[in-house]
C-alpha cells in the first residue's frame, strides 16, 4: 500500500513552501503520489525509464489495421536507430528508453478464431515484463508498439466492461470506414468466441491477449513490488492496467495516467478506472509518447517540491489573519 | 502575419515522419505554430525565456488580498535567491528567467478611486515591457507577481466583456468569503468610476491598470515584431493579452496559452479569446509557472519534429494501398 508517512511529510512541507496553499494544483498531488509509492519523504526522480513492449497479433489477418504487421519490427528498428517520436521525447525529458521485442516473428493467435496465448506463454510473458524493470528505475513509463493492438485493447475493454464493440473500437492508426467495420466485426467475433471464459481477468488476458499487454501488466505489478511509481501511456497500455484493476482495483493505485488519447475508447476506460489523465493533447501514437511527455510534468513536480524555499527561509510574509 | 511558407514546410515534413498522420495531436500543431511565428521552416527552441513582471496595486488598500502587498517585493527577492516555484520550473525545463521589478515602492492608483496610471506611466511601462525581451530569445513565456492583481485582472475582463463583477472575480491566492465580497465590491466600484472611458482598450488599461499588465502587453507586442512566439501564463497574464485582443484580435495570434488556471475567470476569458489552453492542472500560482510548464511541451514538440526519421529514412512501410 501507499506509504502514508512519506505522503504526510510531503504534505507538511508543501504547506510551508512560498506559494498559496494548493496553488500548484496537480503538481502538489504528484509530489504526494511520488512519496506515497516510493516510500520516500523527499521524492526524487533521478532514473526515469520508458519501457516499450512490442508484439504482433494474429488478428491482423482480418484486416484490422491499414499498416502491414511488418511495421512492428520496422518500428523497433526505428527505436534502436533513434528515429521515432519516443526517442525524441526521451531526449526532451531526459528519460531512459528500453525496448522489448516480444517474439515478433511469432504473432499471437487470431483472437477471432482461437486464444491469443496458451497459459504458459501468457504467464511467461507477464514474467518477462516483470523482469524488464530489474535494471532499476524510480519512475516507469510504460508504452507499446504493435500493429493491430488497438483492436486487442478494444476486445479487452469490451470483455471487461461490456457495452457494444462499437463503443470500444476507434480508428487507431487511421482506419477508414471499411477498416473500422472490420475492427468492430473482429471484436464482436472474438467476444462471441471467448464468451463464458472472460470472468477471470487473467484468463481474459490470455484469450484476448497481446504479448505486449501481458508484459505491461507484469511490469505494472513488478513496479508496485519494487516501489516504483508508474505512468501509463494510452489506450493499449491502459487496457493492461484495466486487466489488473479487474482482478484487484487497488493493484493500479501506484499508476498515473499520462494522457487521454484521441482514441475514443481511452477516455471511456479511464472513466471506468476512475482515473484522471494528466494531459489531453489529442495524441494517439502509442510508443509510450503520452507517458513520456507526462514524465516531464512529474519530474517538474518533484523538482518544485524539493527545491522551493519555505516562507521562513525566504522571509516572505504569510496571510494576514 | 504568420509565415505560411515556413508553416507549410513543417506540415510537409510532418506528413512523412514515422508515425500515423495526426497522431501527435497538438504537438504537431505546435511545430507548425513555431514555424509560422518564427518564420523558420525548421523551428528550434534554443533560448527560451521566462519574463516575470512584478507590480504593486493601490487597490490592496481595499483588503482584496489575504497577503500584505509587501509580499510582492519579498517574492521578487525569492526569485532572485532561486527559492520560488518558477525557479524550479525553469531548472526543470531549462529555461532562462528574468524578473522585472516595476517600481514596487510606487503602487498604482487605487482603481476604485482613481486611474491606476497616468498616460505617461502607462506608455512608459509598456515600452519597458517591450525592451524586456531585447536580450534575445526564441520562445517567450510571460508571467507576473503582484499582490492584488487578480482583482485587477477581474476589473479588466469585466471592463472588456461586461457581465457581472462576480463572474470575473475568484479567490486568487485564497480569499475567504469576506475577502471575495471585498474583491467583488472593488471591481464594481472601479467599473462604475471609469465607466464611459473603457471603450478604448489602452485607456481601459491605463485606468484599470497594473504596471505588470502594461509591461506584459508591451512584451507581447515586441515579441510579435521580433518574431518570437509567446506562451501566456494564467488569468493575470491573459488579461494583458485580452487588452491587445480588444484593440486587434490578430495581435495575439502568436500567443499560445500555456494552461487554464483554477481561477474561474481564466477559463471564461480564454473562451472569449477563442484560445484552447495546453494544460489544465488546477494551477493558480502565477509567476509564469503555467507557461513555464507548457514550455516543456513546446520544446518537446520542436524536438520531435526536428529529430524524427521519415518513413523512407527508417525503411518503415506506409499504409497498404
XYZ file of C-alpha atoms in Angstrom:
642
model
C 0.000 0.000 0.000
C 0.932 3.669 -0.105
C 3.413 4.962 2.464
C 1.222 7.365 4.398
C 4.095 8.669 6.491
C 6.091 9.742 3.449
C 2.975 11.238 1.865
C 2.236 13.188 5.026
C 5.798 14.514 5.170
C 5.359 15.901 1.661
C 2.012 17.474 2.560
C 3.554 19.156 5.602
C 6.494 20.569 3.681
C 4.193 21.654 0.863
C 2.134 23.686 3.325
C 5.092 25.937 4.204
C 6.547 26.461 0.715
C 6.452 30.003 -0.693
C 3.130 29.836 -2.522
C -0.519 29.975 -1.566
C -1.803 26.594 -0.349
C -2.984 24.447 -3.239
C -1.786 26.870 -5.904
C 0.322 24.302 -7.752
C -2.729 22.103 -8.274
C -1.880 18.675 -9.622
C 1.862 19.293 -9.228
C 1.264 19.110 -5.476
C -0.765 15.909 -5.819
C 2.002 14.381 -7.904
C 4.631 15.102 -5.240
C 2.428 13.367 -2.652
C 1.829 10.457 -5.033
C 5.575 10.021 -5.626
C 6.188 9.960 -1.877
C 3.358 7.515 -1.235
C 4.555 4.974 -3.801
C 8.328 5.318 -3.449
C 8.096 5.488 0.340
C 10.439 8.460 0.273
C 9.566 11.577 2.223
C 11.744 13.601 -0.170
C 10.769 12.085 -3.504
C 13.165 12.495 -6.390
C 13.087 11.334 -9.991
C 16.654 10.540 -10.938
C 16.384 7.425 -13.135
C 13.140 7.681 -15.096
C 12.679 4.928 -17.649
C 10.392 4.405 -20.612
C 9.787 0.708 -21.295
C 8.253 -0.021 -24.690
C 6.938 -3.524 -25.346
C 6.399 -4.662 -28.928
C 4.190 -7.543 -30.024
C 2.491 -8.910 -33.124
C -1.103 -10.027 -33.414
C -2.736 -12.817 -35.404
C -5.901 -10.767 -35.739
C -4.126 -8.534 -38.279
C -5.089 -11.269 -40.784
C -8.607 -9.847 -40.514
C -7.541 -6.511 -41.989
C -7.924 -4.516 -38.776
C -5.005 -2.145 -39.479
C -4.140 -0.072 -42.548
C -0.455 -0.885 -41.899
C 1.145 -4.292 -42.542
C 2.245 -6.120 -39.389
C 5.843 -5.942 -40.626
C 5.747 -2.335 -39.396
C 6.011 -3.511 -35.777
C 9.531 -4.857 -36.327
C 10.440 -1.924 -38.573
C 9.461 0.481 -35.827
C 11.519 -1.474 -33.301
C 14.460 -0.872 -35.645
C 13.495 2.781 -35.765
C 13.523 2.920 -31.950
C 17.001 1.379 -31.942
C 18.190 3.912 -34.509
C 16.738 6.836 -32.560
C 14.316 7.948 -35.254
C 10.913 7.559 -33.605
C 8.824 10.062 -31.684
C 9.530 8.293 -28.397
C 13.267 8.739 -28.906
C 12.868 12.498 -29.229
C 10.582 12.717 -26.187
C 13.090 10.736 -24.127
C 15.767 13.235 -25.141
C 13.474 16.166 -24.394
C 12.687 14.947 -20.885
C 15.949 13.132 -20.174
C 14.395 9.680 -19.826
C 15.992 6.297 -20.316
C 14.488 4.077 -23.008
C 14.350 0.310 -23.209
C 12.547 -1.510 -25.980
C 11.483 -5.134 -25.550
C 10.784 -7.160 -28.665
C 8.330 -9.904 -27.708
C 8.837 -12.703 -30.237
C 7.668 -10.573 -33.147
C 8.157 -13.417 -35.585
C 5.523 -15.419 -33.667
C 2.302 -13.436 -33.684
C -0.321 -14.353 -31.106
C -3.292 -16.480 -32.186
C -6.044 -14.705 -34.114
C -8.485 -13.934 -31.307
C -11.449 -14.285 -33.651
C -10.530 -17.949 -34.078
C -8.566 -19.050 -31.017
C -6.957 -17.822 -27.811
C -4.157 -15.326 -28.264
C -1.820 -17.249 -25.989
C -1.666 -20.547 -24.164
C -1.340 -20.354 -20.398
C 2.379 -20.914 -20.348
C 3.072 -18.180 -22.899
C 0.871 -15.683 -21.096
C 2.495 -16.373 -17.729
C 5.991 -16.306 -19.198
C 5.288 -13.012 -20.976
C 3.999 -11.426 -17.780
C 7.125 -12.648 -16.013
C 9.260 -11.184 -18.782
C 7.514 -7.846 -18.258
C 8.233 -8.075 -14.547
C 11.922 -8.535 -15.160
C 12.044 -5.698 -17.646
C 12.444 -3.117 -14.914
C 15.050 -5.060 -12.970
C 17.805 -2.699 -14.111
C 16.479 -0.096 -11.718
C 14.373 2.998 -12.142
C 12.449 5.355 -9.892
C 9.735 6.285 -12.404
C 8.499 3.826 -15.003
C 6.656 4.914 -18.131
C 5.039 2.036 -19.991
C 4.215 2.042 -23.665
C 3.847 -0.305 -26.599
C 4.149 -0.890 -30.312
C 2.101 -3.494 -32.134
C 0.223 -3.250 -35.402
C -3.347 -4.312 -34.693
C -3.247 -3.723 -30.956
C -5.998 -1.101 -30.697
C -8.275 -3.947 -31.821
C -6.869 -6.048 -28.975
C -7.374 -3.200 -26.483
C -10.965 -2.792 -27.673
C -11.614 -6.525 -27.260
C -10.173 -6.457 -23.734
C -12.270 -3.436 -22.742
C -15.396 -4.906 -24.336
C -14.699 -8.146 -22.495
C -14.154 -6.374 -19.179
C -16.876 -3.746 -19.338
C -19.492 -4.986 -21.779
C -21.362 -2.440 -23.877
C -21.055 -2.805 -27.625
C -17.967 -3.416 -29.732
C -18.600 -0.079 -31.468
C -18.157 1.764 -28.196
C -14.649 0.407 -27.727
C -13.350 0.408 -31.308
C -11.718 3.518 -32.783
C -9.673 4.446 -35.837
C -6.305 3.519 -34.272
C -3.523 4.393 -36.712
C -6.170 5.663 -39.127
C -8.686 3.030 -40.219
C -11.223 4.206 -42.803
C -14.892 3.279 -42.510
C -14.326 -0.139 -44.097
C -11.419 -0.773 -41.765
C -13.478 0.313 -38.778
C -16.200 -2.134 -39.774
C -13.616 -4.921 -39.921
C -12.306 -3.942 -36.469
C -15.790 -3.962 -34.979
C -16.563 -7.322 -36.586
C -13.312 -8.809 -35.273
C -14.001 -7.606 -31.725
C -17.560 -8.928 -31.873
C -16.421 -12.300 -33.126
C -13.666 -12.546 -30.520
C -16.049 -11.798 -27.669
C -18.584 -14.319 -29.003
C -15.915 -16.989 -29.321
C -14.474 -16.478 -25.840
C -17.725 -15.676 -24.049
C -18.014 -17.773 -20.921
C -14.267 -17.541 -20.249
C -13.952 -13.841 -19.559
C -14.790 -13.587 -15.882
C -11.274 -14.318 -14.677
C -9.218 -11.295 -15.778
C -6.059 -13.325 -16.351
C -7.956 -15.842 -18.463
C -9.410 -12.903 -20.407
C -5.870 -11.584 -20.909
C -4.653 -14.949 -22.168
C -7.522 -15.316 -24.625
C -7.772 -11.751 -25.958
C -4.138 -11.285 -25.381
C -1.399 -9.364 -26.845
C 2.074 -10.245 -25.642
C 2.867 -6.570 -25.086
C -0.262 -6.253 -22.958
C 0.690 -9.231 -20.807
C 4.200 -7.816 -20.445
C 2.907 -4.361 -19.465
C 0.640 -5.951 -16.859
C 3.689 -7.756 -15.477
C 5.729 -4.552 -15.449
C 2.999 -2.696 -13.541
C 2.890 -5.477 -10.926
C 6.660 -5.601 -10.550
C 6.887 -1.830 -10.218
C 4.457 -1.972 -7.329
C 6.576 -4.555 -5.539
C 9.742 -2.553 -6.112
C 8.144 0.759 -5.025
C 8.368 2.327 -8.465
C 5.550 4.706 -9.483
C 4.230 4.097 -12.986
C 2.999 6.393 -15.740
C 0.690 4.540 -18.111
C 0.501 5.668 -21.740
C -2.577 5.420 -23.985
C -5.453 3.083 -24.802
C -3.438 -0.108 -25.248
C -1.275 0.408 -22.169
C -4.366 1.300 -20.163
C -6.041 -1.943 -21.244
C -3.195 -3.783 -19.489
C -3.850 -1.741 -16.343
C -7.571 -2.459 -16.706
C -6.951 -6.219 -16.579
C -5.102 -5.813 -13.269
C -7.784 -3.442 -11.976
C -10.463 -6.031 -12.742
C -8.587 -8.539 -10.612
C -7.989 -6.015 -7.819
C -8.883 -2.332 -8.072
C -6.059 -1.359 -5.701
C -3.485 -3.010 -7.976
C -3.085 0.154 -10.060
C -3.156 2.736 -7.272
C 0.536 3.414 -7.983
C -0.267 4.261 -11.621
C -0.724 7.739 -13.009
C -2.315 8.011 -16.437
C -0.116 10.278 -18.510
C -2.684 11.459 -21.015
C -6.015 10.725 -22.575
C -5.550 9.749 -26.178
C -7.667 10.706 -29.168
C -8.688 7.049 -29.481
C -12.245 7.307 -28.157
C -12.157 4.131 -26.070
C -9.356 5.533 -23.938
C -11.493 8.211 -22.311
C -14.129 5.583 -21.564
C -11.767 3.111 -19.935
C -10.182 5.887 -17.841
C -13.659 6.704 -16.578
C -14.229 3.058 -15.702
C -10.952 3.099 -13.777
C -11.811 6.398 -12.087
C -8.520 7.906 -13.270
C -7.987 11.495 -14.365
C -5.309 11.781 -17.046
C -2.607 14.429 -16.757
C -2.592 15.637 -20.381
C -5.223 15.911 -23.090
C -3.380 16.803 -26.268
C -5.112 14.722 -28.923
C -2.177 12.306 -29.169
C -2.754 8.718 -30.326
C 0.647 7.357 -31.310
C 1.451 4.891 -28.559
C 5.181 4.032 -28.100
C 4.849 5.492 -24.611
C 4.794 9.012 -26.058
C 1.983 10.319 -23.859
C 3.572 8.835 -20.756
C 6.983 10.269 -21.678
C 5.530 13.723 -22.150
C 3.758 13.438 -18.802
C 7.028 12.340 -17.198
C 8.325 15.856 -17.827
C 5.493 17.206 -15.686
C 6.137 14.625 -12.968
C 9.846 15.474 -12.900
C 8.982 19.164 -12.670
C 6.581 18.484 -9.791
C 9.287 16.621 -7.884
C 11.850 19.366 -8.510
C 9.388 22.043 -7.446
C 8.632 20.334 -4.182
C 12.287 19.621 -3.434
C 13.739 22.960 -4.450
C 11.327 25.616 -3.239
C 12.097 27.751 -0.216
C 9.780 27.889 2.784
C 8.149 31.146 3.887
C 10.567 31.214 6.815
C 13.676 30.553 4.721
C 12.740 33.226 2.196
C 11.497 35.798 4.700
C 8.149 36.034 2.908
C 5.123 37.122 4.934
C 2.179 34.759 5.276
C -1.511 35.547 5.170
C -2.780 38.391 7.315
C -5.176 36.685 9.751
C 1.417 37.882 -40.030
C 2.291 34.190 -39.866
C 4.917 32.853 -42.263
C 2.807 30.486 -44.344
C 5.775 29.140 -46.263
C 7.570 28.041 -43.109
C 4.345 26.594 -41.711
C 3.766 24.643 -44.911
C 7.311 23.269 -44.843
C 6.656 21.883 -41.365
C 3.344 20.355 -42.459
C 5.043 18.656 -45.408
C 7.830 17.197 -43.311
C 5.359 16.148 -40.637
C 3.427 14.137 -43.222
C 6.406 11.853 -43.925
C 7.641 11.309 -40.362
C 7.420 7.761 -38.956
C 4.001 7.967 -37.315
C 0.398 7.876 -38.491
C -0.734 11.278 -39.770
C -2.055 13.448 -36.968
C -1.069 11.014 -34.226
C 0.970 13.541 -32.263
C -2.080 15.792 -31.925
C -1.265 19.204 -30.525
C 2.481 18.545 -30.698
C 2.105 18.735 -34.463
C 0.104 21.959 -34.253
C 2.770 23.452 -32.005
C 5.533 22.704 -34.520
C 3.508 24.461 -37.227
C 2.813 27.385 -34.881
C 6.512 27.772 -34.071
C 7.346 27.845 -37.783
C 4.597 30.318 -38.574
C 5.685 32.831 -35.943
C 9.455 32.456 -36.090
C 9.456 32.291 -39.882
C 11.744 29.274 -39.681
C 10.949 26.160 -41.672
C 12.955 24.112 -39.156
C 11.812 25.644 -35.904
C 14.028 25.204 -32.860
C 13.751 26.371 -29.287
C 17.261 27.129 -28.131
C 16.899 30.213 -25.942
C 13.557 30.020 -24.168
C 12.982 32.777 -21.635
C 10.526 33.323 -18.817
C 9.935 37.025 -18.167
C 8.207 37.770 -14.863
C 6.899 41.294 -14.287
C 6.172 42.426 -10.742
C 3.946 45.334 -9.749
C 2.087 46.722 -6.765
C -1.507 47.905 -6.667
C -3.234 50.711 -4.791
C -6.419 48.684 -4.645
C -4.835 46.436 -1.999
C -5.898 49.178 0.439
C -9.406 47.808 -0.028
C -8.473 44.442 1.502
C -8.692 42.472 -1.726
C -5.863 40.053 -0.874
C -5.191 37.965 2.232
C -1.476 38.723 1.806
C 0.123 42.113 2.553
C 1.436 43.938 -0.524
C 4.948 43.720 0.911
C 4.896 40.109 -0.326
C 5.380 41.293 -3.917
C 8.881 42.603 -3.159
C 9.610 39.646 -0.884
C 8.759 37.246 -3.681
C 10.987 39.183 -6.087
C 13.777 38.544 -3.580
C 12.768 34.897 -3.507
C 13.002 34.763 -7.327
C 16.492 36.260 -7.121
C 17.505 33.722 -4.480
C 16.134 30.820 -6.532
C 13.547 29.721 -3.973
C 10.255 30.175 -5.817
C 8.243 27.672 -7.845
C 9.159 29.446 -11.089
C 12.868 28.951 -10.376
C 12.392 25.185 -10.077
C 10.284 25.005 -13.242
C 12.934 26.962 -15.164
C 15.517 24.430 -13.992
C 13.227 21.528 -14.858
C 12.665 22.754 -18.414
C 15.993 24.541 -18.944
C 14.501 27.999 -19.376
C 16.113 31.362 -18.799
C 14.474 33.604 -16.192
C 14.376 37.381 -15.991
C 12.430 39.206 -13.325
C 11.439 42.838 -13.812
C 10.595 44.874 -10.739
C 8.233 47.657 -11.821
C 8.625 50.445 -9.270
C 7.266 48.324 -6.441
C 7.645 51.181 -3.976
C 5.152 53.208 -6.032
C 1.909 51.255 -6.204
C -0.536 52.220 -8.914
C -3.530 54.364 -8.016
C -6.421 52.638 -6.242
C -8.713 51.896 -9.202
C -11.794 52.272 -7.032
C -10.863 55.933 -6.550
C -8.709 56.999 -9.484
C -6.930 55.769 -12.598
C -4.182 53.210 -11.975
C -1.700 55.118 -14.135
C -1.404 58.411 -15.922
C -0.867 58.236 -19.673
C 2.858 58.747 -19.496
C 3.363 55.990 -16.914
C 1.241 53.529 -18.841
C 3.063 54.201 -22.108
C 6.473 54.079 -20.432
C 5.635 50.796 -18.715
C 4.502 49.232 -21.987
C 7.744 50.428 -23.569
C 9.692 48.924 -20.685
C 7.940 45.619 -21.311
C 8.874 45.824 -24.986
C 12.538 46.237 -24.151
C 12.472 43.412 -21.670
C 12.990 40.820 -24.383
C 15.722 42.738 -26.176
C 18.395 40.346 -24.869
C 17.173 37.763 -27.351
C 15.012 34.680 -27.047
C 13.189 32.339 -29.399
C 10.319 31.457 -27.051
C 8.965 33.931 -24.529
C 6.927 32.862 -21.510
C 5.250 35.760 -19.742
C 4.200 35.776 -16.121
C 3.702 38.121 -13.201
C 3.796 38.687 -9.485
C 1.680 41.331 -7.782
C -0.389 41.084 -4.627
C -3.890 42.227 -5.547
C -3.589 41.611 -9.257
C -6.360 39.032 -9.680
C -8.658 41.900 -8.687
C -7.062 43.982 -11.443
C -7.453 41.153 -13.971
C -11.117 40.786 -12.989
C -11.686 44.532 -13.439
C -10.043 44.452 -16.872
C -12.124 41.465 -18.003
C -15.308 42.945 -16.579
C -14.469 46.201 -18.374
C -13.757 44.421 -21.659
C -16.520 41.832 -21.663
C -19.285 43.107 -19.367
C -21.285 40.582 -17.391
C -21.177 40.929 -13.639
C -18.211 41.508 -11.337
C -18.997 38.181 -9.648
C -18.395 36.332 -12.910
C -14.839 37.640 -13.146
C -13.743 37.607 -9.521
C -12.257 34.480 -7.952
C -10.385 33.526 -4.787
C -6.923 34.412 -6.163
C -4.295 33.499 -3.553
C -7.105 32.254 -1.309
C -9.649 34.925 -0.353
C -12.331 33.788 2.082
C -15.983 34.741 1.572
C -15.468 38.155 3.197
C -12.412 38.762 1.057
C -14.305 37.692 -2.060
C -17.055 40.179 -1.214
C -14.447 42.939 -0.917
C -12.945 41.933 -4.287
C -16.345 41.997 -5.975
C -17.169 45.368 -4.415
C -13.824 46.820 -5.534
C -14.324 45.639 -9.107
C -17.876 47.006 -9.174
C -16.766 50.382 -7.854
C -13.851 50.580 -10.285
C -16.085 49.840 -13.268
C -18.663 52.402 -12.083
C -15.980 55.038 -11.610
C -14.337 54.522 -15.006
C -17.488 53.749 -16.978
C -17.583 55.846 -20.108
C -13.815 55.578 -20.569
C -13.496 51.877 -21.232
C -14.130 51.663 -24.987
C -10.525 52.328 -25.950
C -8.579 49.285 -24.741
C -5.432 51.262 -23.988
C -7.405 53.807 -21.973
C -9.011 50.882 -20.135
C -5.541 49.503 -19.440
C -4.334 52.862 -18.110
C -7.337 53.266 -15.805
C -7.720 49.716 -14.508
C -4.078 49.192 -14.874
C -1.436 47.239 -13.253
C 2.118 48.072 -14.251
C 2.888 44.390 -14.771
C -0.114 44.113 -17.062
C 1.002 47.085 -19.160
C 4.513 45.618 -19.321
C 3.232 42.183 -20.375
C 1.141 43.807 -23.113
C 4.282 45.572 -24.317
C 6.276 42.348 -24.227
C 3.648 40.527 -26.296
C 3.721 43.316 -28.902
C 7.513 43.390 -29.062
C 7.706 39.605 -29.378
C 5.463 39.788 -32.426
C 7.694 42.347 -34.076
C 10.808 40.305 -33.315
C 9.230 37.010 -34.497
C 9.233 35.439 -31.057
C 6.337 33.084 -30.218
C 4.817 33.723 -26.789
C 3.408 31.432 -24.119
C 0.987 33.313 -21.891
C 0.564 32.186 -18.274
C -2.624 32.471 -16.209
C -5.523 34.830 -15.564
C -3.495 37.998 -14.985
C -1.164 37.482 -17.933
C -4.143 36.617 -20.118
C -5.824 39.870 -19.134
C -2.869 41.678 -20.716
C -3.360 39.652 -23.895
C -7.098 40.422 -23.749
C -6.406 44.175 -23.837
C -4.377 43.726 -27.031
C -7.010 41.407 -28.485
C -9.704 44.026 -27.875
C -7.674 46.519 -29.893
C -6.946 43.984 -32.642
C -7.906 40.306 -32.441
C -4.955 39.309 -34.645
C -2.496 40.930 -32.222
C -2.256 37.760 -30.130
C -2.194 35.180 -32.919
C 1.438 34.457 -31.995
C 0.409 33.610 -28.420
C -0.176 30.130 -27.071
C -1.961 29.872 -23.744
C 0.085 27.590 -21.547
C -2.641 26.447 -19.203
C -6.047 27.211 -17.815
C -5.788 28.175 -14.202
C -8.094 27.242 -11.333
C -9.070 30.915 -11.064
C -12.550 30.699 -12.608
C -12.295 33.888 -14.690
C -9.396 32.433 -16.658
C -11.477 29.796 -18.400
C -14.027 32.462 -19.308
C -11.535 34.899 -20.791
C -9.865 32.110 -22.787
C -13.291 31.329 -24.257
C -13.745 34.997 -25.165
C -10.365 34.913 -26.897
C -11.160 31.612 -28.635
C -7.966 30.062 -27.265
C -7.548 26.469 -26.145
C -5.037 26.137 -23.313
C -2.358 23.462 -23.440
C -2.564 22.257 -19.829
C -5.347 22.015 -17.269
C -3.723 21.093 -13.986
C -5.577 23.212 -11.449
C -2.625 25.582 -11.027
C -3.217 29.171 -9.895
C 0.134 30.497 -8.719
C 1.141 32.950 -11.405
C 4.894 33.756 -11.645
C 4.744 32.306 -15.152
C 4.558 28.787 -13.705
C 1.862 27.522 -16.074
C 3.665 28.986 -19.073
C 6.989 27.512 -17.956
C 5.466 24.068 -17.571
C 3.888 24.379 -21.021
C 7.267 25.439 -22.433
C 8.482 21.903 -21.736
C 5.755 20.585 -24.034
C 6.601 23.158 -26.710
C 10.291 22.257 -26.565
C 9.380 18.578 -26.847
C 7.172 19.289 -29.860
C 10.011 21.121 -31.608
C 12.488 18.341 -30.840
C 10.062 15.695 -32.039
C 9.524 17.416 -35.344
C 13.216 18.087 -35.880
C 14.563 14.707 -34.790
C 12.188 12.102 -36.129
C 13.107 9.944 -39.098
C 10.967 9.833 -42.217
C 9.352 6.597 -43.441
C 11.939 6.499 -46.208
C 14.935 7.113 -43.937
C 13.817 4.456 -41.461
C 12.682 1.903 -44.055
C 9.248 1.706 -42.462
C 6.329 0.644 -44.650
C 3.458 3.048 -45.148
C -0.232 2.283 -45.283
C -1.308 -0.574 -47.534
C -2.758 0.941 -50.751
